[in-house]
CSV table of C-alpha atoms in Angstrom, one decimal:
chain,number,residue,atom,x,y,z
X,926,MET,CA,67.0,47.1,68.5
X,927,ASN,CA,65.3,50.4,67.6
X,928,LEU,CA,66.1,53.9,69.0
X,929,PRO,CA,63.2,54.0,71.5
X,930,VAL,CA,64.3,50.9,73.1
X,931,ILE,CA,67.8,52.1,73.4
X,932,ILE,CA,66.6,55.3,75.0
X,933,ASP,CA,64.4,53.4,77.5
X,934,ILE,CA,67.5,51.2,78.3
X,935,ILE,CA,69.6,54.4,79.0
X,936,ILE,CA,66.8,55.8,81.0
X,937,GLY,CA,66.5,52.7,83.2
X,938,LEU,CA,70.4,52.6,83.6
X,939,VAL,CA,70.5,56.3,84.6
X,940,PHE,CA,67.7,55.7,87.1
X,941,ILE,CA,69.6,52.9,88.8
X,942,TYR,CA,72.7,55.0,88.9
X,943,LEU,CA,70.8,57.7,90.5
X,944,THR,CA,69.4,55.2,93.0
X,945,LEU,CA,72.9,54.0,94.0
X,946,SER,CA,74.3,57.6,93.9
X,947,LEU,CA,71.8,58.8,96.5
X,948,LEU,CA,72.9,55.9,98.8
X,949,ALA,CA,76.6,56.8,98.1
X,950,SER,CA,75.9,60.5,98.8
X,951,GLU,CA,74.3,59.7,102.2
X,952,ILE,CA,77.1,57.4,103.2
X,953,GLN,CA,79.9,59.8,102.1
X,954,GLU,CA,78.1,62.7,104.0
X,955,LEU,CA,78.0,60.5,107.1
X,956,ILE,CA,81.6,59.6,106.9
X,957,ALA,CA,82.5,63.3,106.3
X,958,THR,CA,80.5,64.3,109.3
X,959,VAL,CA,82.1,61.6,111.7
X,960,LEU,CA,85.6,62.2,110.5
X,961,GLN,CA,85.1,65.9,110.1
X,962,TRP,CA,86.8,66.0,106.7
X,963,ARG,CA,85.8,69.6,105.9
X,964,ALA,CA,86.8,71.0,109.2
X,965,GLU,CA,90.1,69.1,109.3
X,966,HIS,CA,90.9,70.0,105.7
X,967,LEU,CA,90.3,73.7,106.4
X,968,LYS,CA,92.5,73.6,109.5
X,969,LYS,CA,95.3,71.9,107.4
X,970,SER,CA,94.9,74.3,104.7
X,971,ILE,CA,95.3,77.3,107.1
X,972,GLU,CA,98.4,75.6,108.4
X,973,VAL,CA,99.7,75.3,104.9
X,974,LEU,CA,98.9,79.0,104.3
X,975,ILE,CA,100.8,80.1,107.5
X,976,SER,CA,103.8,77.8,106.7
X,977,GLY,CA,104.1,79.3,103.2
X,978,GLY,CA,103.5,76.0,101.3
X,979,SER,CA,105.1,72.6,101.6
X,980,GLU,CA,108.5,74.1,102.2
X,981,GLY,CA,107.6,75.5,105.5
X,982,ALA,CA,106.7,72.0,106.9
X,983,LYS,CA,110.3,70.7,106.4
X,984,ASP,CA,111.8,72.7,109.3
X,985,PRO,CA,110.8,71.1,112.7
X,986,VAL,CA,110.9,74.2,114.5
X,987,GLN,CA,108.9,76.2,112.0
X,988,PHE,CA,106.5,73.4,111.6
X,989,GLN,CA,105.9,73.5,115.4
X,990,ARG,CA,105.4,77.3,115.4
X,991,VAL,CA,102.9,76.8,112.6
X,992,GLY,CA,100.8,74.3,114.5
X,993,GLN,CA,100.9,76.5,117.8
X,994,LEU,CA,99.9,79.6,116.0
X,995,ALA,CA,97.0,77.8,114.1
X,996,HIS,CA,95.7,76.5,117.5
X,997,SER,CA,95.9,80.1,118.7
X,998,ILE,CA,94.0,81.4,115.8
X,999,TYR,CA,91.3,78.8,116.4
X,1000,ALA,CA,91.1,79.6,120.1
X,1001,ASN,CA,90.4,83.1,119.3
X,1002,PRO,CA,86.8,84.1,120.2
X,1003,ILE,CA,86.1,85.5,116.6
X,1004,ILE,CA,86.8,81.8,115.2
X,1005,LYS,CA,85.8,80.0,118.3
X,1006,ASP,CA,82.2,81.5,118.0
X,1007,LEU,CA,81.9,80.2,114.6
X,1008,ASN,CA,81.8,76.5,115.9
X,1009,GLN,CA,78.4,76.7,117.6
X,1010,GLY,CA,76.3,73.6,117.2
X,1011,ALA,CA,72.6,73.3,117.3
X,1012,LYS,CA,71.1,73.2,120.8
X,1013,GLY,CA,68.7,70.4,122.2
X,1014,VAL,CA,69.0,66.9,123.5
X,1015,LEU,CA,68.9,65.2,120.1
X,1016,SER,CA,71.3,67.5,118.4
X,1017,GLU,CA,73.8,67.5,121.2
X,1018,GLY,CA,73.4,63.7,121.6
X,1019,PHE,CA,74.1,63.0,117.9
X,1020,ARG,CA,77.2,65.4,118.0
X,1021,SER,CA,78.5,63.6,121.0
X,1022,VAL,CA,78.1,60.3,119.2
X,1023,THR,CA,79.8,61.5,116.0
X,1024,HIS,CA,82.7,62.9,118.2
X,1025,ARG,CA,83.1,59.7,120.0
X,1026,MET,CA,83.1,57.8,116.8
X,1027,GLY,CA,85.7,60.2,115.2
X,1028,ASP,CA,87.8,59.8,118.5
X,1029,PHE,CA,87.6,55.9,118.1
X,1030,TYR,CA,88.6,56.1,114.4
X,1031,ARG,CA,91.6,58.3,115.3
X,1032,GLY,CA,92.6,56.0,118.2
X,1033,VAL,CA,92.5,52.8,116.0
X,1034,THR,CA,94.4,54.4,113.0
X,1035,GLY,CA,96.7,56.6,115.1
X,1036,THR,CA,95.6,59.7,113.3
X,1037,LYS,CA,96.6,63.0,114.9
X,1038,ASN,CA,93.6,65.3,116.0
X,1039,VAL,CA,94.3,68.6,114.3
X,1040,PHE,CA,92.1,70.4,116.7
X,1041,ASP,CA,94.5,69.7,119.6
X,1042,ASN,CA,92.4,69.1,122.7
X,1043,LYS,CA,89.1,70.2,121.0
X,1044,SER,CA,86.6,67.6,119.6
X,1045,THR,CA,85.9,69.6,116.4
X,1046,GLY,CA,86.2,72.9,114.6
X,1047,PRO,CA,84.4,75.1,112.0
X,1048,SER,CA,84.0,73.8,108.6
X,1049,TYR,CA,83.9,77.2,107.0
X,1050,ILE,CA,85.7,80.4,108.1
X,1051,PRO,CA,84.7,83.8,106.3
X,1052,ALA,CA,87.8,85.7,105.1
X,1053,GLU,CA,87.1,88.7,107.3
X,1054,CYS,CA,87.0,86.5,110.4
X,1055,PHE,CA,90.3,84.9,109.6
X,1056,SER,CA,91.9,88.4,109.1
X,1057,ALA,CA,90.5,89.8,112.3
X,1058,SER,CA,91.4,86.7,114.2
X,1059,LEU,CA,94.9,86.7,112.8
X,1060,LEU,CA,95.7,90.3,113.6
X,1061,ASP,CA,94.0,90.0,117.0
X,1062,THR,CA,96.1,86.8,117.8
X,1063,LEU,CA,99.3,88.4,116.6
X,1064,LYS,CA,98.5,91.8,118.4
X,1065,ILE,CA,99.4,93.7,115.3
X,1066,TYR,CA,97.2,96.6,116.3
X,1067,SER,CA,98.5,96.7,120.0
X,1068,TRP,CA,102.2,96.7,118.6
X,1069,LEU,CA,101.3,99.8,116.4
X,1070,SER,CA,99.4,101.5,119.3
X,1071,SER,CA,102.2,100.7,121.8
X,1072,ILE,CA,104.9,102.2,119.5
X,1073,SER,CA,102.9,105.2,118.8
X,1074,LYS,CA,102.3,105.9,122.4
X,1075,THR,CA,106.0,105.4,123.3
X,1076,ARG,CA,107.0,107.8,120.4
X,1077,LEU,CA,104.4,110.3,121.5
X,1078,GLU,CA,105.8,110.4,124.9
X,1079,ARG,CA,109.4,110.8,123.7
X,1080,PHE,CA,108.2,113.5,121.4
X,1081,LYS,CA,106.5,115.3,124.3
X,1082,ASN,CA,109.6,115.1,126.4
X,1083,LEU,CA,111.8,116.6,123.5
X,1084,GLN,CA,109.3,119.5,123.0
X,1085,LEU,CA,109.1,120.4,126.7
X,1086,ALA,CA,112.9,120.1,127.0
X,1087,GLN,CA,113.2,122.5,124.0
X,1088,ILE,CA,110.6,125.0,125.5
X,1089,LYS,CA,112.3,124.8,128.8
X,1090,LEU,CA,115.7,125.6,127.2
X,1091,ILE,CA,114.1,128.6,125.3
X,1092,GLY,CA,112.9,129.9,128.6
X,1093,GLU,CA,116.3,129.6,130.3
X,1094,SER,CA,118.1,131.3,127.5
X,1095,LEU,CA,116.2,134.5,127.8
X,1096,ASN,CA,118.2,135.8,130.8
X,1097,LEU,CA,115.0,136.9,132.4
X,1098,PRO,CA,114.9,139.1,135.6
X,1099,ASP,CA,114.4,137.3,138.9
X,1100,SER,CA,111.0,138.7,139.2
X,1101,THR,CA,109.9,137.3,136.0
X,1102,LYS,CA,111.5,133.7,136.1
X,1103,PRO,CA,109.1,132.3,138.8
X,1104,ILE,CA,106.2,133.3,136.6
X,1105,ILE,CA,107.5,131.8,133.5
X,1106,GLU,CA,108.4,128.5,135.4
X,1107,GLN,CA,104.9,128.3,136.9
X,1108,GLU,CA,103.5,128.6,133.3
X,1109,PHE,CA,105.9,125.9,132.1
X,1110,GLY,CA,104.8,123.7,135.0
X,1111,TRP,CA,101.2,124.2,133.9
X,1112,LEU,CA,102.1,123.3,130.2
X,1113,THR,CA,104.1,120.2,131.4
X,1114,ALA,CA,101.0,119.0,133.4
X,1115,GLU,CA,98.7,119.7,130.3
X,1116,PHE,CA,101.0,117.7,127.9
X,1117,ASN,CA,101.1,114.8,130.4
X,1118,ARG,CA,97.2,114.8,130.7
X,1119,VAL,CA,97.1,114.6,126.8
X,1120,ILE,CA,99.5,111.7,126.7
X,1121,GLU,CA,97.7,110.0,129.5
X,1122,ASP,CA,94.5,110.3,127.6
X,1123,TYR,CA,96.1,108.9,124.3
X,1124,LYS,CA,97.5,105.9,126.3
X,1125,ASN,CA,94.0,105.3,127.6
X,1126,ASP,CA,92.7,105.4,123.9
X,1127,VAL,CA,90.9,108.7,124.4
X,1128,GLY,CA,91.1,110.3,121.1
X,1129,SER,CA,93.3,109.8,118.0
X,1130,LEU,CA,97.0,110.7,117.5
X,1131,ASN,CA,96.0,113.7,115.4
X,1132,ASN,CA,93.5,114.9,118.0
X,1133,SER,CA,96.2,114.5,120.7
X,1134,LEU,CA,98.5,116.8,118.6
X,1135,ASP,CA,95.7,119.3,118.2
X,1136,ARG,CA,95.3,119.5,122.0
X,1137,MET,CA,99.0,119.8,122.6
X,1138,SER,CA,99.1,122.7,120.0
X,1139,GLU,CA,96.1,124.3,121.8
X,1140,LYS,CA,97.9,124.1,125.1
X,1141,LEU,CA,101.0,125.5,123.7
X,1142,GLY,CA,99.2,128.4,122.3
X,1143,PHE,CA,97.8,129.2,125.8
X,1144,TYR,CA,101.3,129.0,127.1
X,1145,ILE,CA,102.9,131.3,124.5
X,1146,LYS,CA,99.9,133.8,125.0
X,1147,ASP,CA,100.2,133.9,128.8
X,1148,SER,CA,103.9,134.1,128.9
X,1149,GLN,CA,104.0,137.0,126.5
X,1150,VAL,CA,102.1,139.0,129.1
X,1151,TYR,CA,105.2,139.1,131.2
X,1152,LEU,CA,107.5,139.4,128.1
X,1153,PRO,CA,106.7,142.6,126.4
X,1154,GLU,CA,107.2,142.5,122.5
X,1155,THR,CA,109.4,145.7,122.7
X,1156,GLU,CA,112.0,143.9,124.8
X,1157,LEU,CA,114.7,141.6,123.2
X,1158,ALA,CA,113.7,138.7,125.4
X,1159,GLY,CA,110.0,139.0,124.2
X,1160,ARG,CA,110.8,139.0,120.6
X,1161,GLU,CA,113.2,136.2,120.9
X,1162,PHE,CA,110.9,134.1,122.8
X,1163,GLN,CA,108.1,134.8,120.1
X,1164,ARG,CA,110.5,133.9,117.3
X,1165,GLN,CA,111.6,130.6,118.9
X,1166,MET,CA,108.3,129.6,120.1
X,1167,ALA,CA,106.8,130.1,116.5
X,1168,PHE,CA,109.3,127.4,115.2
X,1169,VAL,CA,108.1,125.0,118.0
X,1170,LYS,CA,104.4,125.7,117.3
X,1171,ALA,CA,104.8,125.3,113.5
X,1172,ARG,CA,105.8,121.8,114.2
X,1173,PHE,CA,102.2,121.3,115.3
X,1174,ASP,CA,100.3,123.6,113.0
X,1175,SER,CA,101.9,123.5,109.6
X,1176,GLU,CA,100.2,121.1,107.3
X,1177,VAL,CA,103.5,119.9,105.9
X,1178,GLU,CA,105.2,119.6,109.3
X,1179,ARG,CA,102.0,117.8,110.7
X,1180,GLU,CA,102.1,115.2,108.0
X,1181,ALA,CA,105.8,114.5,108.6
X,1182,LEU,CA,105.2,114.4,112.4
X,1183,LEU,CA,102.5,111.9,112.0
X,1184,GLY,CA,104.7,109.7,109.8
X,1185,GLN,CA,107.3,109.8,112.6
X,1186,LEU,CA,105.0,109.0,115.3
X,1187,GLN,CA,103.0,106.3,113.6
X,1188,PRO,CA,105.0,103.3,112.6
X,1189,SER,CA,104.6,102.1,109.1
X,1190,LEU,CA,103.1,98.7,108.7
X,1191,SER,CA,105.7,97.4,106.5
X,1192,ASN,CA,108.6,98.9,108.5
X,1193,LEU,CA,107.3,97.3,111.6
X,1194,LEU,CA,106.9,93.9,110.0
X,1195,ASN,CA,110.2,94.1,108.2
X,1196,THR,CA,111.8,94.9,111.6
X,1197,ILE,CA,110.2,92.0,113.1
X,1198,ARG,CA,111.1,89.9,110.2
X,1199,LYS,CA,114.9,90.9,110.4
X,1200,SER,CA,115.6,91.8,114.1
X,1201,GLN,CA,114.0,92.8,117.4
X,1202,GLU,CA,114.8,96.5,117.4
X,1203,THR,CA,111.2,97.3,117.6
X,1204,VAL,CA,111.0,95.3,120.8
X,1205,ALA,CA,113.9,97.2,122.3
X,1206,GLU,CA,112.2,100.6,121.3
X,1207,ILE,CA,109.1,99.6,123.3
X,1208,ARG,CA,111.2,98.2,126.1
X,1209,GLU,CA,112.5,101.8,126.7
X,1210,SER,CA,109.2,102.6,128.6
X,1211,LYS,CA,108.9,100.8,131.9
X,1212,GLU,CA,105.3,101.1,131.7
X,1213,ASP,CA,105.1,99.0,128.6
X,1214,SER,CA,107.1,96.0,130.1
X,1215,LEU,CA,103.9,93.7,129.7
X,1216,ILE,CA,103.4,94.7,126.2
X,1217,TYR,CA,107.1,93.8,125.5
X,1218,LYS,CA,106.6,90.5,127.0
X,1219,GLN,CA,103.5,89.9,124.8
X,1220,ILE,CA,105.4,91.0,121.6
X,1221,GLN,CA,108.4,88.8,122.7
X,1222,ASP,CA,106.0,85.8,123.0
X,1223,THR,CA,104.4,86.5,119.6
X,1224,LEU,CA,107.6,86.9,117.9
X,1225,ASP,CA,108.8,83.4,119.2
X,1226,SER,CA,105.5,82.0,118.0
X,1227,MET,CA,105.5,83.6,114.5
X,1228,PRO,CA,107.0,81.3,111.7
X,1229,GLU,CA,109.4,83.1,109.3
X,1230,SER,CA,107.1,82.5,106.3
X,1231,LEU,CA,104.3,84.3,107.9
X,1232,LYS,CA,106.6,87.3,108.7
X,1233,ARG,CA,107.6,87.5,105.0
X,1234,SER,CA,104.0,87.2,103.9
X,1235,LEU,CA,102.8,89.8,106.2
X,1236,TYR,CA,105.4,92.2,105.1
X,1237,VAL,CA,104.6,91.8,101.4
X,1238,LEU,CA,100.9,92.4,102.3
X,1239,ALA,CA,101.7,95.5,104.2
X,1240,GLN,CA,103.7,96.9,101.4
X,1241,ARG,CA,100.7,96.5,99.1
X,1242,ALA,CA,98.4,98.1,101.5
X,1243,GLU,CA,100.8,101.2,101.8
X,1244,LYS,CA,100.8,101.7,97.9
X,1245,GLY,CA,97.4,103.5,98.1
X,1246,GLY,CA,98.7,106.1,100.5
X,1247,GLY,CA,96.2,107.6,103.2
X,1248,ASP,CA,96.5,107.9,106.9
X,1249,ALA,CA,97.4,105.0,109.1
X,1250,GLN,CA,93.9,103.9,109.6
X,1251,GLU,CA,93.2,103.7,106.0
X,1252,GLN,CA,96.4,101.5,105.5
X,1253,LEU,CA,95.4,99.4,108.4
X,1254,GLU,CA,91.9,98.7,106.7
X,1255,ARG,CA,93.6,98.0,103.4
X,1256,PHE,CA,96.1,95.7,105.2
X,1257,GLN,CA,93.1,93.6,106.6
X,1258,LYS,CA,91.5,93.4,103.1
X,1259,GLU,CA,94.9,92.2,101.7
X,1260,ILE,CA,94.9,89.4,104.3
X,1261,GLU,CA,91.4,88.6,103.3
X,1262,ILE,CA,92.3,88.3,99.5
X,1263,TRP,CA,95.4,86.3,100.6
X,1264,PHE,CA,93.2,83.9,102.6
X,1265,ASP,CA,90.4,83.7,99.8
X,1266,GLN,CA,92.9,82.7,97.1
X,1267,SER,CA,94.5,80.1,99.4
X,1268,MET,CA,91.0,78.6,100.1
X,1269,GLN,CA,90.2,78.4,96.6
X,1270,ARG,CA,93.1,76.3,96.0
X,1271,ALA,CA,92.3,74.3,99.1
X,1272,THR,CA,88.8,73.7,97.8
X,1273,GLY,CA,90.1,72.2,94.6
X,1274,VAL,CA,92.3,69.9,96.6
X,1275,TYR,CA,89.3,68.8,98.7
X,1276,LYS,CA,87.1,68.2,95.7
X,1277,ARG,CA,89.8,66.1,94.0
X,1278,ASN,CA,90.3,64.1,97.3
X,1279,ALA,CA,86.5,63.7,97.7
X,1280,LYS,CA,86.3,62.5,94.1
X,1281,GLY,CA,89.0,59.8,94.8
X,1282,VAL,CA,86.9,58.7,97.9
X,1283,ALA,CA,83.6,58.8,95.9
X,1284,ILE,CA,85.1,56.4,93.3
X,1285,LEU,CA,86.3,54.0,96.0
X,1286,LEU,CA,82.9,54.2,97.8
X,1287,GLY,CA,81.0,53.9,94.4
X,1288,THR,CA,82.9,50.7,93.6
X,1289,ALA,CA,82.4,49.3,97.1
X,1290,ILE,CA,78.7,49.8,96.7
X,1291,ALA,CA,78.7,48.4,93.2
X,1292,ILE,CA,80.3,45.2,94.6
X,1293,ALA,CA,78.2,45.0,97.8
X,1294,ALA,CA,74.9,45.5,95.8
X,1295,ASN,CA,76.3,43.6,92.9
X,1296,ALA,CA,75.4,46.5,90.6
X,1297,ASP,CA,77.0,45.2,87.4
X,1298,THR,CA,76.6,47.7,84.5
X,1299,ILE,CA,76.9,45.0,81.9
X,1300,ASN,CA,74.4,42.8,83.6
X,1301,ILE,CA,71.9,45.6,84.3
X,1302,THR,CA,72.1,46.7,80.5
X,1303,ASN,CA,71.5,43.0,79.4
X,1304,ARG,CA,68.4,42.7,81.8
X,1305,LEU,CA,66.9,45.9,80.6
X,1306,SER,CA,67.4,45.1,77.0
X,1307,LYS,CA,65.7,41.6,77.2
X,1308,ASP,CA,63.0,42.3,79.8
X,1309,SER,CA,60.5,44.7,78.2
X,1310,MET,CA,58.3,44.6,81.3
X,1311,LEU,CA,61.1,45.6,83.6
X,1312,ARG,CA,62.3,48.3,81.2
X,1313,SER,CA,58.6,49.8,81.1
X,1314,THR,CA,58.3,49.7,84.8
X,1315,VAL,CA,61.6,51.4,85.6
X,1316,ASN,CA,60.8,54.0,82.8
X,1317,LEU,CA,57.4,54.6,84.3
X,1318,TYR,CA,58.9,55.5,87.8
X,1319,ALA,CA,61.7,57.4,86.3
X,1320,GLN,CA,58.9,59.5,84.4
X,1321,GLN,CA,57.0,60.1,87.6
X,1322,LEU,CA,60.3,61.2,89.6
X,1323,VAL,CA,60.9,63.8,87.0
X,1324,GLU,CA,57.4,65.1,87.0
X,1325,LYS,CA,57.3,65.4,90.8
X,1326,ASN,CA,60.6,67.1,90.9
X,1327,ALA,CA,60.6,69.1,87.7
X,1328,ASN,CA,62.0,72.2,89.4
X,1329,THR,CA,64.3,70.5,91.9
X,1330,LYS,CA,68.0,70.7,92.0
X,1331,LEU,CA,70.1,68.3,94.2
X,1332,ASP,CA,72.2,71.1,95.8
X,1333,THR,CA,70.6,71.1,99.3
X,1334,LEU,CA,70.0,68.5,101.9
X,1335,ALA,CA,66.2,69.0,101.7
X,1336,SER,CA,66.1,68.4,98.0
X,1337,LEU,CA,68.2,65.4,98.3
X,1338,THR,CA,65.9,63.9,100.9
X,1339,LYS,CA,62.8,64.6,98.9
X,1340,VAL,CA,64.2,62.9,95.8
X,1341,GLN,CA,65.4,59.9,98.0
X,1342,GLN,CA,61.9,59.4,99.4
X,1343,ASP,CA,60.5,59.4,95.9
X,1344,VAL,CA,63.1,56.8,94.8
X,1345,ASP,CA,62.4,54.7,98.1
X,1346,ARG,CA,58.6,54.5,97.0
X,1347,ALA,CA,59.6,53.2,93.5
X,1348,LEU,CA,62.0,50.7,94.9
X,1349,ASP,CA,59.1,49.2,97.0
X,1350,ASN,CA,57.2,48.3,93.8
X,1351,VAL,CA,60.0,47.3,91.4
X,1352,ALA,CA,62.9,44.8,91.7
X,1353,LEU,CA,65.9,46.4,90.1
X,1354,PRO,CA,68.2,44.2,88.1
X,1355,PHE,CA,71.1,44.2,90.8
X,1356,GLY,CA,71.6,42.4,94.1
X,1357,TRP,CA,72.7,38.9,94.8
X,1358,SER,CA,69.5,37.0,93.7
X,1359,GLU,CA,69.8,34.0,91.6
X,1360,PRO,CA,69.8,35.9,88.2
X,1361,ASN,CA,72.6,38.2,89.2
X,1362,ARG,CA,75.0,35.7,90.9
X,1363,LEU,CA,78.4,34.9,89.6
X,1364,GLU,CA,78.5,32.1,86.9
X,1365,ARG,CA,80.0,28.8,87.9
X,1366,ASP,CA,80.4,25.5,86.2
X,1367,ARG,CA,78.7,22.2,87.2
X,1368,GLN,CA,81.5,21.6,89.7
X,1369,GLY,CA,80.7,24.9,91.3
X,1370,ASN,CA,84.1,26.4,90.2
X,1371,LEU,CA,84.1,30.2,89.4
X,1372,LEU,CA,84.2,30.8,85.7
X,1373,TRP,CA,87.0,33.5,85.3
X,1374,PRO,CA,85.9,35.0,82.1
X,1375,ALA,CA,82.5,35.6,83.6
X,1376,PHE,CA,84.1,37.1,86.8
X,1377,ILE,CA,86.4,39.4,84.8
X,1378,GLU,CA,83.3,40.6,82.9
X,1379,LYS,CA,81.4,41.2,86.1
X,1380,LEU,CA,84.5,42.9,87.6
X,1381,PHE,CA,84.6,45.2,84.8
X,1382,GLY,CA,80.8,45.9,85.1
X,1383,TRP,CA,81.4,46.7,88.8
X,1384,ILE,CA,84.2,49.2,88.0
X,1385,LEU,CA,81.9,50.9,85.4
X,1386,SER,CA,79.1,51.1,88.1
X,1387,GLY,CA,81.5,52.4,90.6
X,1388,VAL,CA,82.7,55.2,88.4
X,1389,ALA,CA,79.2,56.1,87.4
X,1390,ILE,CA,78.0,56.2,91.1
X,1391,SER,CA,80.9,58.6,92.0
X,1392,MET,CA,79.7,61.1,89.5
X,1393,GLY,CA,77.0,62.0,92.1
X,1394,ALA,CA,73.2,62.0,92.4
X,1395,GLY,CA,73.0,65.6,91.1
X,1396,PHE,CA,74.6,64.6,87.9
X,1397,TRP,CA,72.4,61.7,87.2
X,1398,PHE,CA,69.2,63.5,88.3
X,1399,GLU,CA,70.0,66.2,85.7
X,1400,ALA,CA,70.8,63.8,83.1
X,1401,LEU,CA,67.6,61.9,83.7
X,1402,ASN,CA,65.6,65.1,83.4
X,1403,LYS,CA,67.2,65.9,79.9
X,1404,ILE,CA,66.9,62.4,78.6
X,1405,ILE,CA,63.2,62.1,79.5
X,1406,ASN,CA,62.4,65.6,78.1
X,1407,ILE,CA,64.1,64.7,74.9
X,1408,ARG,CA,62.2,61.5,74.6
X,1409,ASN,CA,58.8,63.2,75.5
X,1410,ALA,CA,59.6,65.9,73.0
X,1411,GLY,CA,60.1,63.2,70.2
X,1412,LYS,CA,56.7,61.6,71.1
X,1413,LYS,CA,54.6,64.7,70.6
X,1414,PRO,CA,52.2,64.4,67.7
X,1415,PRO,CA,52.9,66.9,64.9
X,1416,SER,CA,50.7,70.1,65.1
X,1417,ALA,CA,48.4,71.0,62.1
X,1418,THR,CA,50.7,73.5,60.6
X,1419,GLU,CA,53.5,70.9,60.6
X,1420,SER,CA,51.4,68.3,59.0
């Protein structure tokens, strides 16, 4: 057997593997759609991420919290909106049928529906969507805002109490006291208005402190009209109020003040991780009773592993410095990186599982189609007409799809159509026709050596089919190109 014949046999064998791989790809894609393998694997991977790995699934209480939190994340509009299917009667009808088939499969096998009371979930979630959904579900931003509002309210009360004490310690004459008290009443009203605006999310914390400093400046200026600088009371008032106002105006003091009013992400998460002191702090304000209940509910739903993970990510975010907003943005980016790294590992697991399914499916197809690699090779080596016909169609397939890569559904469908046209005109050496059947003796008994040989051929075909249509189509391209290059006549210079 010369080299051109061997190459033609290999081309025929690769063409047959491609034909069966296309069938396997369609079947596996259909199974994956009906059983929602990608969506289910993604949901389970997120649960593993939240639980901190396999260890987190051993504690029943923590495992239950993980499942509940995962359902809450998926119920968040940010994730929920990703699961939008195509509209139309046909699309919705097909989706309904696949959902019913999936429900039937779970009912028969007793498999749990990972989407709780939903029929399906998204098969892909961008990292930024997961991060935003997690933070929104856990109300992290609400916690930080609520604590800042509570601390600013307390700071305002302390400043007003200190200013009032300064005024009372001046031993002012009875004619001046009502005027100073009136000015203090105006300052109190203005401070309260600034705090109310901040609670209604009007302006930032820094802006609110600027406004309070401005109001305090007006109060000092107006009060000094009635407290001449030459008098002891006036000079003492100026001196003490200068210390109060420096708390607002000094760059160093302002930075320290912002650090006190804005809770650190890591400190907040560490407090949540260890105790409930933060909840007690918010509970001091009666107006925040609803927020307290929300935080209490969230604390009860958070698994310990997630508290630890978020604390570590918050520490990383704070290393870069900057104000609270910059740290929050970095914190969200850290969650995105954490999610992406986990999904990379999950993708590897999914590919390994899919490969195992592909081998089983490929072997099943090889047996059902009686695609025995050994028999196919023997038939191609002995039947020159069959070998030439298969090679001709393989050549035409490559020429029609020279620039095609089987990485999209459209390209897969196009190649499948070309292969189907070829199958209409050539009888490939597999199937259960007379030449391909199992060998038996004259009494009809199965010949076991022949069966073992065929079983080995099926396994070879099954493994080959599992390698995928893309692999065999690329291999077919390369082999035919190499063969064609060898057939080119030498040029004048070469001769």
